[in-house]
Structures are given as C-alpha cells and as structure tokens.
mmCIF file of C-alpha atoms in Angstrom:
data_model
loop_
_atom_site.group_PDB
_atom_site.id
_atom_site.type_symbol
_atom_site.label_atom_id
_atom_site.label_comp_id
_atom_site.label_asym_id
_atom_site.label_seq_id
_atom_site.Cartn_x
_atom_site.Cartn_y
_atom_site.Cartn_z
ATOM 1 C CA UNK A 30 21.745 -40.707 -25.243
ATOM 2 C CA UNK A 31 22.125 -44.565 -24.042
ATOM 3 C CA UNK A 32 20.184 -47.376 -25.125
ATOM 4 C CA UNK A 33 20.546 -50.681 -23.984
ATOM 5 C CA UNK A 34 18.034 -53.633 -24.867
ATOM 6 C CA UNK A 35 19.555 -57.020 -24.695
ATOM 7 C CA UNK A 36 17.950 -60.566 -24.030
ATOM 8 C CA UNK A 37 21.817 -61.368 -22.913
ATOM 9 C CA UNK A 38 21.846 -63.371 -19.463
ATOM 10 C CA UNK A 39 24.641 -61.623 -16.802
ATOM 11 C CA UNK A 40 24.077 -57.581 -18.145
ATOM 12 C CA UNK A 41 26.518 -55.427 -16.362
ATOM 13 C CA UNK A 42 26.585 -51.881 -17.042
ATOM 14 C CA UNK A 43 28.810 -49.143 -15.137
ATOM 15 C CA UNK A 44 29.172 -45.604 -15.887
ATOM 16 C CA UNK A 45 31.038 -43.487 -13.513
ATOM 17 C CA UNK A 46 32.411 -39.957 -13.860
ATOM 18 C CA UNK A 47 30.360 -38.232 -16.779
ATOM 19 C CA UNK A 48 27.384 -35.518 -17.375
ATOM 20 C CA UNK A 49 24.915 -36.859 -19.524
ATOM 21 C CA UNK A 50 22.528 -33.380 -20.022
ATOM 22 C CA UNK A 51 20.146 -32.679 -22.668
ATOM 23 C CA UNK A 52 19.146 -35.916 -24.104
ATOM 24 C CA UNK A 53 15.528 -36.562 -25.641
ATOM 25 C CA UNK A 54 12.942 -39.609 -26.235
ATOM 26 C CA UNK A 55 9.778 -40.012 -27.461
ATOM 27 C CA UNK A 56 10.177 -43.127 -25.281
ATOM 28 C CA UNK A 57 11.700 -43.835 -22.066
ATOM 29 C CA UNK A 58 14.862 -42.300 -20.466
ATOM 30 C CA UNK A 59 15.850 -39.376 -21.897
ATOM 31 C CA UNK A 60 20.127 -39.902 -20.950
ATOM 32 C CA UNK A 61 19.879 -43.934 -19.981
ATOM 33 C CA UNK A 62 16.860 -46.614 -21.276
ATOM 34 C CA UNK A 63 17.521 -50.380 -19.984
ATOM 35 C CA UNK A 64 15.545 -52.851 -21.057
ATOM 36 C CA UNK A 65 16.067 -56.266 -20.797
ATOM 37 C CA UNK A 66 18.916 -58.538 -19.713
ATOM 38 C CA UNK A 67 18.768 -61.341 -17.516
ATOM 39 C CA UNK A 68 20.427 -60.774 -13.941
ATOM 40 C CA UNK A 69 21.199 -56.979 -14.873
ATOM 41 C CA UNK A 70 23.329 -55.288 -12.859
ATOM 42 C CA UNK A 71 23.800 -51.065 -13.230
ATOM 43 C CA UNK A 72 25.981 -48.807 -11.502
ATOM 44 C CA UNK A 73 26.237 -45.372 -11.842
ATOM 45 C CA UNK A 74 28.699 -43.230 -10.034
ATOM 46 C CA UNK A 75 29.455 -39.392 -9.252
ATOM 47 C CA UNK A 76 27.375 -38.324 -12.948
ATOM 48 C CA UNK A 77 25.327 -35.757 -13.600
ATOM 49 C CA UNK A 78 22.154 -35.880 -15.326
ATOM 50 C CA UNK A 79 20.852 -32.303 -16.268
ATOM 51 C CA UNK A 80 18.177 -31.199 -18.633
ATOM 52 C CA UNK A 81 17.213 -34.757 -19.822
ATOM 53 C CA UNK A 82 13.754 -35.317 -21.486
ATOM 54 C CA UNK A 83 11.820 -38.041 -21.586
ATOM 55 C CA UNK A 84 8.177 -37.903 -23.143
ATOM 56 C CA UNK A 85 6.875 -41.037 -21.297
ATOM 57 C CA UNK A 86 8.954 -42.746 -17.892
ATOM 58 C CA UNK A 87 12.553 -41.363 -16.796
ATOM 59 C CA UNK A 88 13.273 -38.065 -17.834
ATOM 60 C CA UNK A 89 16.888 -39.038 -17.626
ATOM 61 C CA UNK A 90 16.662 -43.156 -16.306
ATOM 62 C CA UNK A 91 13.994 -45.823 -17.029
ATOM 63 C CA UNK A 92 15.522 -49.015 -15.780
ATOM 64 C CA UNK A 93 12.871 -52.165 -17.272
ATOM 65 C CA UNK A 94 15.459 -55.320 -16.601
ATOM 66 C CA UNK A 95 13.495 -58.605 -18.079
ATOM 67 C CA UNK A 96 13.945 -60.555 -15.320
ATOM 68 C CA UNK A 97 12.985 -58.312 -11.838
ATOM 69 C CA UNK A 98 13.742 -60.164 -8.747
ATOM 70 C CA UNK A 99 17.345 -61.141 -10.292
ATOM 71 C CA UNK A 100 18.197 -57.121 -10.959
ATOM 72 C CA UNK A 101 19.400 -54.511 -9.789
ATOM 73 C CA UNK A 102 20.274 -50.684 -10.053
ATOM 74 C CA UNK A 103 22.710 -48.885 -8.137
ATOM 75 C CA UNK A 104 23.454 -44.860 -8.046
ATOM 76 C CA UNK A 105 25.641 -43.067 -5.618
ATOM 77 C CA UNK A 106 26.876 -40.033 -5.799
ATOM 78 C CA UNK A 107 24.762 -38.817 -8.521
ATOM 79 C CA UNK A 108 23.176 -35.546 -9.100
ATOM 80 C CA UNK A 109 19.645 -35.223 -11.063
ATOM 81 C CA UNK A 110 18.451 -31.962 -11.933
ATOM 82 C CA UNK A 111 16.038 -30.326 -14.320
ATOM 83 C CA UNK A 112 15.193 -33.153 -16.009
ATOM 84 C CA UNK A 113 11.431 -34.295 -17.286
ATOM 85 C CA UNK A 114 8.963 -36.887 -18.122
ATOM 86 C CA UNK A 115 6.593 -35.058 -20.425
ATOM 87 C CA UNK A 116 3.629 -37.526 -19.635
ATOM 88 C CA UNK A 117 3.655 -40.445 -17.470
ATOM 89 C CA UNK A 118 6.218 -39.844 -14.832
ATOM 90 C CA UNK A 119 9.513 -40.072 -12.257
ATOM 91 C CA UNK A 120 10.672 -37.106 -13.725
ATOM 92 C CA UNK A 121 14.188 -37.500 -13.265
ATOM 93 C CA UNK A 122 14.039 -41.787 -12.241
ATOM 94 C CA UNK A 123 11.872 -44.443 -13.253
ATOM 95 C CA UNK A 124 11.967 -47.910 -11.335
ATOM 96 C CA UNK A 125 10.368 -50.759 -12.691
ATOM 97 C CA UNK A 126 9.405 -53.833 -11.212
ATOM 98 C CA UNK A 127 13.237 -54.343 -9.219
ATOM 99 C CA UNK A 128 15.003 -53.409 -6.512
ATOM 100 C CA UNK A 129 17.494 -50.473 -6.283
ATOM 101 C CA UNK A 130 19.462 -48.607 -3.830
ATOM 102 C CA UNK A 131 20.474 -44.636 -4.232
ATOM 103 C CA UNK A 132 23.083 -43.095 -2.251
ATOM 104 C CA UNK A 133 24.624 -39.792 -1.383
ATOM 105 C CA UNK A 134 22.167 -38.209 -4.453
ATOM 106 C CA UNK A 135 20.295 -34.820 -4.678
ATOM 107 C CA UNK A 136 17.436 -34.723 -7.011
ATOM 108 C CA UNK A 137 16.338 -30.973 -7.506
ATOM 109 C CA UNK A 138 14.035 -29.223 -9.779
ATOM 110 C CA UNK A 139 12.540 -32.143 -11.794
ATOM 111 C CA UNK A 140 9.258 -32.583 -13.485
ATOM 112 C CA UNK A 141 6.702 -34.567 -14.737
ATOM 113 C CA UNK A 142 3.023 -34.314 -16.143
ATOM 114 C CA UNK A 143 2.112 -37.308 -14.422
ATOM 115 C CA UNK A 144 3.463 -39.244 -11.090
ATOM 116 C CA UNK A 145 6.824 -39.016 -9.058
ATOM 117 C CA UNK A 146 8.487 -35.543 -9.891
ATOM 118 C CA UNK A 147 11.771 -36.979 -9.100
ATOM 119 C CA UNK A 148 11.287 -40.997 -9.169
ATOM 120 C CA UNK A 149 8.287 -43.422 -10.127
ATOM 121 C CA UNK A 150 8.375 -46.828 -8.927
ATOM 122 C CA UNK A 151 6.001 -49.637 -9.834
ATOM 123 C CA UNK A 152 6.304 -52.813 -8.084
ATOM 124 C CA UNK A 153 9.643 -52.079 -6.937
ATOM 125 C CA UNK A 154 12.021 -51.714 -3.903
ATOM 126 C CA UNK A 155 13.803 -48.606 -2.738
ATOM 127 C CA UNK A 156 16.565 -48.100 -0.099
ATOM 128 C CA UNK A 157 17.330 -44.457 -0.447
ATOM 129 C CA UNK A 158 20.072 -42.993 1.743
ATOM 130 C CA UNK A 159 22.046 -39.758 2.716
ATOM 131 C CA UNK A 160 20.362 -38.015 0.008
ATOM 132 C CA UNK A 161 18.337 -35.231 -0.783
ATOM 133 C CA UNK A 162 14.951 -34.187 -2.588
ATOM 134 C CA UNK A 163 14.027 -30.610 -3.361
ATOM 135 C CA UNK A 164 11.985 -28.584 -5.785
ATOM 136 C CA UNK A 165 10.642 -31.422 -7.723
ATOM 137 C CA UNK A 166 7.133 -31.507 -8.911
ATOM 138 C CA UNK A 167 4.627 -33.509 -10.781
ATOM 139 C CA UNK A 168 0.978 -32.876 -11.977
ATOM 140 C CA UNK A 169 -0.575 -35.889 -10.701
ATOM 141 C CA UNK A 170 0.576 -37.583 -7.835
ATOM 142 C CA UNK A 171 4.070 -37.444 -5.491
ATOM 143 C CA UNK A 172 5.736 -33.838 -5.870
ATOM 144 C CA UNK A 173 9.583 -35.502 -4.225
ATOM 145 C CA UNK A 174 8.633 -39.530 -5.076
ATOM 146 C CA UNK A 175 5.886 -41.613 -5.731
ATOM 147 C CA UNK A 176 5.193 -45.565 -5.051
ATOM 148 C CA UNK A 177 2.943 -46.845 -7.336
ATOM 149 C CA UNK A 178 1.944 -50.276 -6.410
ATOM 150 C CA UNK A 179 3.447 -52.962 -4.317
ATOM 151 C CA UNK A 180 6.618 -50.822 -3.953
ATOM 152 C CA UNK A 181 8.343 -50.843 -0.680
ATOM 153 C CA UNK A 182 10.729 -47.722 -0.075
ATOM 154 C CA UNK A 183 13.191 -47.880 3.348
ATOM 155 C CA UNK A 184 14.658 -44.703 3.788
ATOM 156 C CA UNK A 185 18.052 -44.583 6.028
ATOM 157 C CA UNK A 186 18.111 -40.670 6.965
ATOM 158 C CA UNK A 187 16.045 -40.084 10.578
ATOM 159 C CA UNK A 188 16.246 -36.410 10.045
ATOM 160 C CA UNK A 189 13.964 -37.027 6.618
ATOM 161 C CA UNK A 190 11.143 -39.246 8.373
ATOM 162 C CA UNK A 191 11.521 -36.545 11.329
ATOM 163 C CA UNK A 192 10.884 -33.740 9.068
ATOM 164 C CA UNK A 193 8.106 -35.560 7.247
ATOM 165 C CA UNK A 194 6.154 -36.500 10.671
ATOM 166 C CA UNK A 195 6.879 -32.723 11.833
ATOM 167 C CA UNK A 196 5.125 -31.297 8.243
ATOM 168 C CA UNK A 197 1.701 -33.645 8.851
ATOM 169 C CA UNK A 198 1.295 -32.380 12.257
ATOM 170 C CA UNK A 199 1.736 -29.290 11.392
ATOM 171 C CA UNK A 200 -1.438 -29.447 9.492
ATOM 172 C CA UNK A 201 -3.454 -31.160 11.632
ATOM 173 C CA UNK A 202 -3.057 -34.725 10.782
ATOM 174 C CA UNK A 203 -2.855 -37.499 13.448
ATOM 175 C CA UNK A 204 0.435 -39.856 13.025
#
C-alpha cells in the first residue's frame, strides 16, 4: 500500500487514524515498506492493519532505515491482526537493525512460514508496553515474537513476565 525508499537525511513519517487492510508484496511490508532515510523517524497512531500480506519480512510493516542507531519507529495504539509473511517472517512486524518502542497494541492471529508470528527483529531494540499478543503463530521459530540476533527486547508489563515464568514451571523447567 505504502512505499517509502529515500536516501533523504531527516525522514519523518506519521500516519495516525487509518485502516490499512489487504495490501500485498512480493517484497517486504505488505501495508508500510521503509527503506532508507537518514535519521528516520515513524509514527503510527490508533491504525489498523488487517489482512496484510507480505511474501518475505512484515506482513503489514518492514521498517529497514539506512542509517540504524540514528532511527527510530514508534506505534501506539495500533491494532495488527491477520496479517502474514508468506516466507521469512514477523508476520504482522518486522524490525531491522533499530530501535523501536510499541505501545498500548494487540497483535492477534498473525502468521508467518518462518520466524516471529507477530514481530521479527534482527539486531534491534524493543521496548514493548501495555500491550497484548495472542493467537499468533509461525512455522519456524517464536509463535508471539522472535529476537533474532543481538536484539534486546525490555518489556514494561509485570503481569506478562509473571505469566511467562508461571507457563515454564509449569512444565518442568527451572527459572
């Protein structure tokens, strides 16, 4: 649906209020693709991103800014659901090589064939608060989320990392 590739230095992108559903790549980021642009900035607020399809990263966002530790991505408010990466994965959210902060988001019922049924990060940084992740799968690795590597992910909800520990020693596992 969106495409932005730019080289330009100071990219700043916001989208608020809107439902960007049923959008399709062969590529990356089946609603939203951003690649490129120096000291990029995106925020996205209150959308909804439903039935997006992406055949390689992002079934709805692939964010790819040029320069990484200068970048950033923003979404609050934001509902992802039934979106897919065909192939390689974050089904509904793929993260790469940057930092970015989600807020008050659900991600429910994505897919993808390979990692992070609702986001794949690679090298990348993650602060992920008062939001939910349900339903979402993916054939390889990370059914909710999946770090690839170097990523650090903070999460902000207690009740999340409670319910986590609770669910490992529930089958046996010593944390």
């Amino acid at each position: 649906i969106l495409r932005v590739n730019s080289a330009a230095d100071d990219l700043f992108i916001e989208i608020s209020d809107l439902t960007l559903a049923n959008g399709f790549t062969t590529s990356e980021g089946g609603a939203l693709h951003v690649l490129g642009g120096q000291d990029a900035w995106v925020r996205l607020e209150r959308l909804e991103l439903a039935g997006n399809v992406a055949t390689l990263y992002g079934g709805a966002i692939s964010f790819t800014p040029s320069v990484p530790t200068s970048s950033r991505l923003e979404i609050r408010q934001a509902y992802f659901h039934d979106n897919q990466a065909s192939n390689l994965g974050g089904g509904a959210l793929r993260i790469y090589d940057h930092s970015a902060t989600i807020d008050a988001t659900t991600f429910a019922s994505n897919t993808t064939g390979g990692n992070g049924g609702a986001i794949n990060l690679f090298d990348s940084a993650l602060t992920l608060a008062r939001s939910t992740l349900s339903g979402n799968s993916a054939d390889d690795f990370g059914g909710e989320q999946y770090n690839g590597c170097n990523d650090y992910l903070v999460i902000t909800r207690p009740d999340v990392i409670a319910a986590i520990h609770e669910s490992f020693l529930r089958v046996g596992a010593e944390v």
